[in-house]
Coordinates of C-alpha atoms and ligand atoms in Angstrom, one line a residue:
M1 CA 0.0 0.0 0.0
T2 CA 1.4 3.4 -0.9
I3 CA 1.4 5.9 2.0
P4 CA 1.2 9.5 0.8
P5 CA 3.7 11.8 2.4
L6 CA 2.9 13.5 5.6
P7 CA 2.4 17.2 4.8
A8 CA 4.9 19.7 6.3
F9 CA 3.6 21.8 9.1
P10 CA 3.9 25.6 9.1
P11 CA 7.3 27.2 9.8
G12 CA 7.8 27.7 13.5
F13 CA 5.4 24.8 14.4
L14 CA 6.6 23.5 17.8
W15 CA 7.4 19.9 18.0
G16 CA 7.7 18.4 21.5
A17 CA 7.2 15.6 23.9
S18 CA 5.5 15.4 27.3
A19 CA 6.1 13.8 30.7
S20 CA 5.1 14.4 34.3
A21 CA 6.9 14.4 37.7
F22 CA 5.1 11.6 39.5
Q23 CA 5.4 9.3 36.5
T24 CA 9.1 9.8 36.0
E25 CA 11.1 11.5 38.8
G26 CA 11.2 8.8 41.4
A27 CA 13.4 10.2 44.3
A28 CA 10.2 10.3 46.3
G29 CA 11.9 11.1 49.6
T30 CA 15.0 12.8 48.3
D31 CA 16.4 16.3 49.0
G32 CA 13.5 17.3 51.2
K33 CA 10.6 16.4 48.9
G34 CA 7.3 16.1 50.8
P35 CA 4.8 13.2 50.2
S36 CA 2.0 13.6 47.7
G37 CA -1.4 12.0 47.7
W38 CA -0.3 9.8 44.8
D39 CA 2.7 8.5 46.8
V40 CA 0.3 7.2 49.5
F41 CA -2.4 6.1 47.1
A42 CA -0.1 4.1 44.9
A43 CA 1.6 2.4 47.9
R44 CA -1.6 0.9 49.1
P45 CA -1.7 -2.8 48.2
G46 CA -4.1 -3.6 45.3
R47 CA -4.3 -0.1 43.9
I48 CA -1.9 -0.5 41.0
K49 CA -2.6 -3.3 38.6
D50 CA 1.0 -4.6 38.3
G51 CA 1.8 -4.2 41.9
T52 CA 4.3 -1.4 41.4
D53 CA 4.0 1.8 43.3
G54 CA 5.5 4.6 41.2
S55 CA 8.2 5.4 43.8
R56 CA 11.0 4.9 41.3
G57 CA 9.4 6.5 38.3
T58 CA 12.0 6.2 35.5
G59 CA 14.7 7.6 37.7
F60 CA 14.4 11.0 35.9
Y61 CA 15.5 12.9 39.0
D62 CA 19.0 11.5 38.6
R63 CA 18.9 10.9 34.9
Y64 CA 17.4 14.0 33.5
R65 CA 20.5 14.9 31.6
E66 CA 20.3 11.6 29.7
D67 CA 16.6 12.4 28.8
V68 CA 17.5 15.9 27.7
A69 CA 20.2 14.5 25.4
L70 CA 17.5 12.2 23.9
L71 CA 15.3 15.2 23.3
A72 CA 18.1 17.1 21.7
E73 CA 18.9 14.2 19.4
L74 CA 15.2 13.9 18.6
G75 CA 15.3 17.6 17.5
A76 CA 12.5 18.4 19.9
G77 CA 11.7 22.1 20.1
A78 CA 10.1 21.9 23.6
F79 CA 9.8 19.5 26.5
R80 CA 6.6 19.5 28.6
F81 CA 7.5 18.2 32.1
S82 CA 5.8 18.9 35.4
V83 CA 7.0 20.5 38.6
S84 CA 6.2 18.4 41.6
W85 CA 4.3 20.7 44.0
P86 CA 5.4 18.7 47.2
R87 CA 9.0 18.8 46.0
V88 CA 8.8 22.6 46.0
V89 CA 6.4 23.1 49.0
P90 CA 6.8 19.9 51.1
D91 CA 3.9 20.7 53.4
G92 CA 1.7 22.3 50.8
S93 CA 2.0 25.7 52.5
G94 CA 4.8 27.3 54.4
P95 CA 8.5 27.2 53.6
L96 CA 9.8 26.4 50.2
N97 CA 12.3 23.6 49.7
P98 CA 15.3 25.2 48.1
A99 CA 16.7 21.8 46.9
G100 CA 13.4 21.2 45.1
L101 CA 13.6 24.5 43.3
D102 CA 17.2 23.8 42.5
F103 CA 16.3 20.6 40.7
Y104 CA 14.0 22.4 38.3
D105 CA 16.5 25.2 37.9
R106 CA 19.1 22.6 36.7
L107 CA 16.6 20.9 34.5
V108 CA 15.6 24.3 32.9
D109 CA 19.3 25.2 32.3
E110 CA 20.0 21.8 30.8
L111 CA 17.1 22.2 28.4
C112 CA 18.0 25.8 27.5
G113 CA 21.6 24.7 27.0
H114 CA 20.3 22.4 24.2
G115 CA 18.0 25.0 22.7
I116 CA 14.9 23.2 24.0
T117 CA 12.0 25.2 25.3
P118 CA 11.1 24.2 28.9
A119 CA 7.3 24.0 29.2
P120 CA 6.5 23.1 32.8
T121 CA 3.1 22.0 34.0
L122 CA 2.6 23.2 37.6
Y123 CA 0.1 20.5 38.6
H124 CA 0.1 17.0 37.1
W125 CA -1.9 15.3 39.9
D126 CA 0.6 15.1 42.8
T127 CA -1.1 17.2 45.5
P128 CA 1.0 17.7 48.6
L129 CA -0.3 15.2 51.2
A130 CA -0.9 17.8 53.9
L131 CA -3.3 19.6 51.6
E132 CA -5.0 16.3 50.6
H133 CA -5.5 15.7 54.3
G134 CA -7.3 19.0 54.5
G135 CA -9.7 18.0 51.8
G136 CA -7.5 18.5 48.7
W137 CA -9.4 20.1 45.9
L138 CA -12.7 20.0 47.9
N139 CA -11.2 22.7 50.0
R140 CA -11.2 26.2 48.6
D141 CA -8.0 27.0 50.4
T142 CA -6.1 24.6 48.2
A143 CA -6.6 27.0 45.2
F144 CA -4.9 29.8 47.1
R145 CA -2.0 27.6 48.2
F146 CA -1.6 26.5 44.5
A147 CA -1.3 30.1 43.4
E148 CA 1.3 30.9 46.0
Y149 CA 3.4 27.9 44.8
A150 CA 2.9 28.9 41.2
G151 CA 4.2 32.4 41.9
A152 CA 7.2 31.0 43.7
V153 CA 8.2 28.7 40.9
A154 CA 7.8 31.5 38.4
E155 CA 9.9 33.9 40.5
R156 CA 12.7 31.3 40.2
L157 CA 12.3 30.2 36.6
A158 CA 10.4 32.9 34.6
D159 CA 13.6 34.4 33.3
R160 CA 14.2 31.2 31.3
V161 CA 10.8 29.5 30.9
P162 CA 8.9 31.0 28.0
M163 CA 5.8 28.7 28.2
W164 CA 3.7 27.7 31.2
I165 CA 0.9 25.2 31.9
T166 CA -1.1 25.6 35.1
L167 CA -3.0 22.3 35.4
N168 CA -3.2 19.0 33.7
E169 CA -6.6 17.5 33.0
P170 CA -8.7 18.8 35.9
A171 CA -11.6 16.7 34.5
E172 CA -9.7 13.4 35.2
V173 CA -8.7 14.6 38.7
T174 CA -12.4 15.3 39.4
L175 CA -13.8 12.3 37.8
L176 CA -11.2 9.6 38.6
G177 CA -9.9 11.0 41.8
Y178 CA -13.0 12.5 43.6
A179 CA -16.1 11.1 41.8
L180 CA -15.1 7.4 41.2
G181 CA -12.2 6.8 43.5
E182 CA -9.9 5.1 40.9
H183 CA -7.1 7.6 41.2
A184 CA -5.7 9.5 44.2
P185 CA -7.2 10.6 46.6
G186 CA -9.6 7.7 46.0
R187 CA -12.8 9.5 46.9
R188 CA -16.2 8.1 45.6
L189 CA -18.4 11.2 45.8
L190 CA -20.1 11.0 42.4
F191 CA -21.7 14.4 41.8
D192 CA -20.6 15.7 45.2
A193 CA -17.1 15.8 43.6
L194 CA -18.1 19.0 41.6
P195 CA -16.5 21.3 44.1
A196 CA -13.1 19.8 43.2
A197 CA -13.8 21.0 39.6
H198 CA -14.6 24.5 40.7
H199 CA -11.6 24.8 43.0
Q200 CA -9.2 23.5 40.4
L201 CA -10.5 26.1 38.0
L202 CA -10.2 28.8 40.6
A203 CA -6.6 27.6 41.3
H204 CA -5.9 28.0 37.6
G205 CA -7.3 31.5 37.5
L206 CA -5.4 32.6 40.6
A207 CA -2.2 31.0 39.3
V208 CA -2.5 32.9 36.0
G209 CA -2.5 36.1 38.0
A210 CA 0.4 34.9 40.2
L211 CA 2.5 33.8 37.3
R212 CA 2.0 37.1 35.4
A213 CA 2.9 39.0 38.6
A214 CA 6.1 37.0 38.7
G215 CA 7.0 37.9 35.1
A216 CA 5.8 34.7 33.4
S217 CA 4.2 34.9 29.9
R218 CA 2.7 32.4 27.4
I219 CA 0.4 30.8 29.9
G220 CA -1.9 28.0 29.1
I221 CA -3.6 24.9 30.5
A222 CA -3.8 21.2 29.4
V223 CA -7.4 20.0 29.2
S224 CA -8.5 16.6 28.1
H225 CA -11.0 16.4 25.3
T226 CA -12.9 13.6 23.7
P227 CA -15.5 13.7 21.0
V228 CA -18.6 12.1 22.6
W229 CA -20.5 9.7 20.3
T230 CA -24.1 8.8 21.2
A231 CA -24.9 5.1 21.5
G232 CA -28.4 4.3 20.5
G233 CA -31.2 6.5 19.6
S234 CA -33.4 6.8 22.6
E235 CA -34.0 9.9 24.6
E236 CA -32.1 8.4 27.5
D237 CA -29.2 7.7 25.3
R238 CA -29.1 11.3 24.1
F239 CA -29.4 12.5 27.7
G240 CA -26.6 10.3 28.8
S241 CA -24.3 11.3 26.0
A242 CA -25.0 15.0 26.3
L243 CA -24.4 14.9 30.1
Y244 CA -21.1 13.1 29.5
D245 CA -20.1 15.6 26.8
T246 CA -20.8 18.5 29.2
L247 CA -18.9 16.9 32.1
S248 CA -15.8 15.8 30.0
N249 CA -15.5 18.6 27.5
W250 CA -17.3 21.8 28.5
L251 CA -17.4 21.9 32.3
F252 CA -13.8 23.1 32.3
A253 CA -13.5 24.7 28.8
D254 CA -16.6 27.0 29.1
P255 CA -15.6 28.7 32.4
L256 CA -12.0 29.1 31.1
L257 CA -12.9 30.5 27.7
T258 CA -16.3 32.1 28.2
G259 CA -16.5 32.8 32.0
A260 CA -19.6 30.8 32.5
Y261 CA -20.5 27.2 33.4
P262 CA -22.1 25.2 30.5
D263 CA -25.4 24.9 32.4
E264 CA -26.8 27.0 35.3
N265 CA -27.5 23.8 37.1
F266 CA -23.8 23.2 37.3
A267 CA -23.1 26.7 38.4
A268 CA -25.7 26.2 41.2
L269 CA -23.9 23.1 42.5
M270 CA -20.5 24.9 42.8
P271 CA -19.4 26.3 46.2
G272 CA -18.4 29.8 47.1
P273 CA -18.9 33.1 45.3
V274 CA -19.2 31.5 41.9
A275 CA -19.9 34.6 39.8
E276 CA -16.9 36.4 41.3
D277 CA -14.7 33.3 40.9
L278 CA -15.7 32.9 37.2
K279 CA -14.1 36.3 36.5
T280 CA -10.8 35.0 38.0
I281 CA -11.2 31.7 36.1
A282 CA -11.7 33.4 32.8
A283 CA -8.4 35.4 33.0
P284 CA -7.2 35.7 29.4
L285 CA -5.0 32.8 28.3
D286 CA -2.2 33.0 25.8
W287 CA -2.9 29.5 24.5
Y288 CA -5.1 26.5 25.2
G289 CA -3.8 22.9 25.4
V290 CA -5.7 19.9 24.2
N291 CA -4.9 16.4 25.4
Y292 CA -6.5 13.9 22.9
Y293 CA -6.5 10.1 23.0
N294 CA -9.8 8.8 21.7
P295 CA -13.5 9.4 21.3
T296 CA -16.0 8.1 23.9
L297 CA -19.2 6.3 23.0
V298 CA -21.9 7.1 25.6
G299 CA -25.6 6.3 26.1
A300 CA -28.0 5.6 28.9
P301 CA -26.6 3.1 31.4
A302 CA -27.7 -0.3 29.9
P303 CA -28.6 -3.0 32.4
Q304 CA -26.3 -5.5 30.5
A305 CA -23.4 -3.0 30.8
L306 CA -23.6 -2.7 34.5
D307 CA -21.4 -5.7 35.2
T308 CA -18.8 -4.1 32.9
F309 CA -19.0 -0.9 34.8
A310 CA -18.5 -2.8 38.0
G311 CA -15.3 -4.2 36.5
F312 CA -14.1 -0.8 35.8
G313 CA -15.1 0.4 39.2
I314 CA -17.7 2.7 37.7
P315 CA -20.8 2.9 39.8
P316 CA -24.0 2.3 38.0
E317 CA -25.7 5.2 39.7
L318 CA -24.2 7.6 37.1
P319 CA -26.8 8.5 34.5
F320 CA -24.7 7.7 31.5
G321 CA -23.2 4.5 30.2
I322 CA -19.8 4.3 28.5
R323 CA -19.8 1.7 25.8
E324 CA -17.0 -0.2 24.0
I325 CA -16.2 1.3 20.6
D326 CA -16.2 -1.5 18.1
G327 CA -14.7 -1.6 14.6
Y328 CA -11.4 0.2 15.3
E329 CA -7.9 -1.0 16.0
R330 CA -7.0 -0.9 19.7
T331 CA -3.8 0.2 21.5
G332 CA -2.1 -1.9 24.1
S333 CA -4.2 -0.3 26.7
G334 CA -7.4 -1.2 24.8
W335 CA -8.2 2.4 23.6
P336 CA -9.7 2.6 20.1
V337 CA -7.5 4.2 17.5
V338 CA -9.5 7.0 15.9
P339 CA -7.2 9.7 14.4
D340 CA -10.1 11.6 12.9
G341 CA -11.4 12.2 16.4
L342 CA -8.6 14.6 16.9
R343 CA -9.6 16.7 13.8
D344 CA -13.3 16.4 14.8
M345 CA -12.6 17.6 18.4
L346 CA -10.5 20.5 17.3
V347 CA -13.2 21.6 14.8
R348 CA -15.8 21.3 17.6
L349 CA -13.7 23.6 19.8
E350 CA -13.3 26.1 17.0
T351 CA -17.0 26.0 16.3
R352 CA -18.1 26.4 19.9
Y353 CA -15.7 29.2 20.8
G354 CA -14.7 31.0 17.6
D355 CA -12.8 34.1 18.3
R356 CA -12.7 33.3 22.0
L357 CA -10.4 30.3 21.4
P358 CA -6.8 31.2 21.8
P359 CA -4.1 29.4 19.7
L360 CA -4.1 25.7 20.4
Y361 CA -1.3 23.3 21.3
I362 CA -1.8 19.6 21.4
T363 CA -0.3 19.0 24.8
E364 CA -0.7 15.2 24.8
N365 CA -1.4 12.5 22.2
G366 CA 0.1 9.0 22.1
C367 CA -0.5 5.4 22.7
S368 CA 0.6 2.4 24.6
F369 CA 2.2 -0.5 22.6
E370 CA 4.9 -3.0 23.6
G371 CA 8.3 -3.5 22.0
L372 CA 11.1 -1.6 20.4
R373 CA 9.9 -2.3 16.8
D374 CA 6.8 -0.2 17.4
S375 CA 5.4 0.2 13.9
R376 CA 1.9 0.4 15.4
R377 CA 2.9 3.5 17.4
I378 CA 4.3 5.0 14.2
D379 CA 1.0 4.4 12.5
F380 CA -0.9 5.8 15.4
L381 CA 1.2 9.0 15.5
D382 CA 1.3 9.4 11.7
G383 CA -2.5 9.1 11.5
H384 CA -3.0 11.7 14.3
L385 CA -0.6 14.1 12.7
R386 CA -2.5 13.8 9.4
A387 CA -5.7 14.5 11.3
L388 CA -4.1 17.5 13.0
H389 CA -3.0 18.8 9.7
A390 CA -6.5 18.4 8.3
A391 CA -7.9 20.4 11.2
M392 CA -5.4 23.2 10.5
A393 CA -6.4 23.1 6.9
Q394 CA -10.0 23.6 8.1
G395 CA -8.9 26.8 9.8
V396 CA -8.1 25.7 13.4
D397 CA -5.1 27.6 14.7
V398 CA -2.7 25.0 16.2
R399 CA 0.8 26.0 17.0
G400 CA 2.5 22.8 18.2
Y401 CA 2.3 19.2 19.1
F402 CA 3.6 17.3 22.2
T403 CA 3.5 13.6 22.0
W404 CA 2.9 11.6 25.2
S405 CA 5.5 10.5 26.1
L406 CA 9.3 10.8 25.7
T407 CA 10.0 7.7 27.7
D408 CA 7.9 4.9 29.0
N409 CA 6.8 5.8 32.5
F410 CA 4.6 5.0 35.5
E411 CA 1.1 4.9 34.0
W412 CA -1.0 5.6 37.1
I413 CA -3.1 2.6 38.1
E414 CA -1.7 0.6 35.2
G415 CA 1.7 0.8 36.8
N416 CA 4.7 0.1 34.5
A417 CA 2.7 -2.3 32.4
Q418 CA 1.5 0.3 29.8
R419 CA 4.3 1.7 27.7
F420 CA 3.6 5.1 26.1
G421 CA 7.2 6.1 25.3
L422 CA 9.2 6.8 22.2
V423 CA 12.0 5.5 24.3
H424 CA 11.9 2.2 26.1
V425 CA 12.8 2.0 29.8
D426 CA 14.2 -1.2 31.3
Y427 CA 12.8 -0.8 34.8
A428 CA 15.4 -3.1 36.3
T429 CA 18.3 -0.9 35.2
M430 CA 16.5 2.3 34.1
R431 CA 18.4 1.9 30.8
R432 CA 16.9 4.0 27.9
T433 CA 16.6 2.6 24.4
P434 CA 15.0 4.6 21.6
K435 CA 12.3 2.7 19.8
D436 CA 11.6 2.8 16.1
S437 CA 9.0 5.5 16.7
Y438 CA 11.7 7.8 18.2
H439 CA 13.7 7.6 15.0
W440 CA 10.5 8.1 12.9
Y441 CA 9.5 11.2 14.9
R442 CA 13.0 12.6 14.5
E443 CA 12.7 12.4 10.7
V444 CA 9.1 13.9 10.9
I445 CA 10.5 16.9 12.8
R446 CA 13.5 17.3 10.5
S447 CA 11.4 17.2 7.3
S448 CA 8.8 19.5 8.7
Q449 CA 11.4 22.0 9.8
A450 CA 13.0 21.9 6.3
G451 CA 9.5 22.7 4.9
R452 CA 9.4 19.2 3.2
P453 CA 6.6 16.7 3.4
Y454 CA 7.7 13.6 5.2
E455 CA 8.2 10.6 2.8
H456 CA 7.1 7.6 4.9
P457 CA 9.8 4.9 4.7
R458 CA 7.0 2.5 3.7
G459 CA 5.5 5.0 1.2
Ligands
FCB1 C1 -3.3 11.3 30.4 C2 -2.4 11.8 31.5 C3 -1.0 11.4 31.4 C4 -0.9 10.0 30.8 C5 -1.7 9.8 29.6 C6 -1.6 8.4 29.0 O1 -4.6 11.3 30.9 O2 -2.4 13.2 31.6 O3 -0.3 11.6 32.6 O4 -1.1 9.1 31.8 O5 -3.1 10.0 30.0

């Protein structure tokens, strides 16, 4: 089969890779780092499917130079990593940990020394344990503590960091962490989890102010998006799918981009002075980050699906039912491969927000597959880059693409069993080995930067 060349992206398009602190750093108790909710959650027997606990990560804390060298060799223009909040503020409030800030200072210098833009995320799920004990994101105070921490990081790094990400995927934190209890902190509050959504949004808005006050610019956020497909044709199916669409796509994007919750009923469920808070939440953004993995098929909860839900730990009380998507290839983690979902989602965002949508970056996209000869990852990424290009041809303003992830890493409750990296990690030795997809991505970046379409080796 002939594969047509991958079109070149516009000059200046930013090519990057993403990672996060808890998934890579290890060094959980080193140099004054405080514990996070995830440290404790993952250490509880039975929580992580393969019995690992994330405490070693990929050894990034000690091996960051090796990974920066891999990024340089890749030709990456930027690296999205995250700053561990409890490494910088061990108790969640109070004194800063100088050794923690020093680590990110060294990492930023190392990246800059190789001409790679550091793009830190300030919160990628590792809440300081002391704050978690005080209610975590259910407690309004956590938002203010976050803004203080964000300002402190910017004061140290803003002279060299030209791109900032406040939060990663507040929807997943709310849904998986507080509503369903599958992630830290393991709360099962169902709709009573909504305050966690509001307080993360408030934290974001306050942090934007604190970052700017400390001299930071080019501030964005990484929000997960999934085109929601409706299963079945009944009214209940449409209701279930519309509700899921609101919860997963618009509950966060609308307040950020329009200053209002998608539905007054949601606004009414939020705590505090919501109207005032929304002004803070909608502070102008320089760009907006989209994490895309797959669409979601949703209808009313079907009685026959309830057992499956139980298997996933999803309680049947929720008034929607997530169904399997048939007819598509699946990744190693079982997620359907639907590249056009990326184009579709970007067009949906453009259609919904128009001029209010700032320039976009894809802040995560990738897949789990085993092995060094990972042609299926190449096909996955190739397909998604074509879909991205198609969205841009339809007028969506996308400025860059970060693949998830540079190296294999600790994949939350899947442990080390799901491998998303362009680079393989041998967890016994922490040895890094570039996979075929790494070499492929390097050629894609090179061709695009030279303004040439990428001629696929199998083309
Ligand atoms: C996203 C997370 C990221 C990684 C990928 C596979 O939801 O932001 O940390 O686990 O999924």
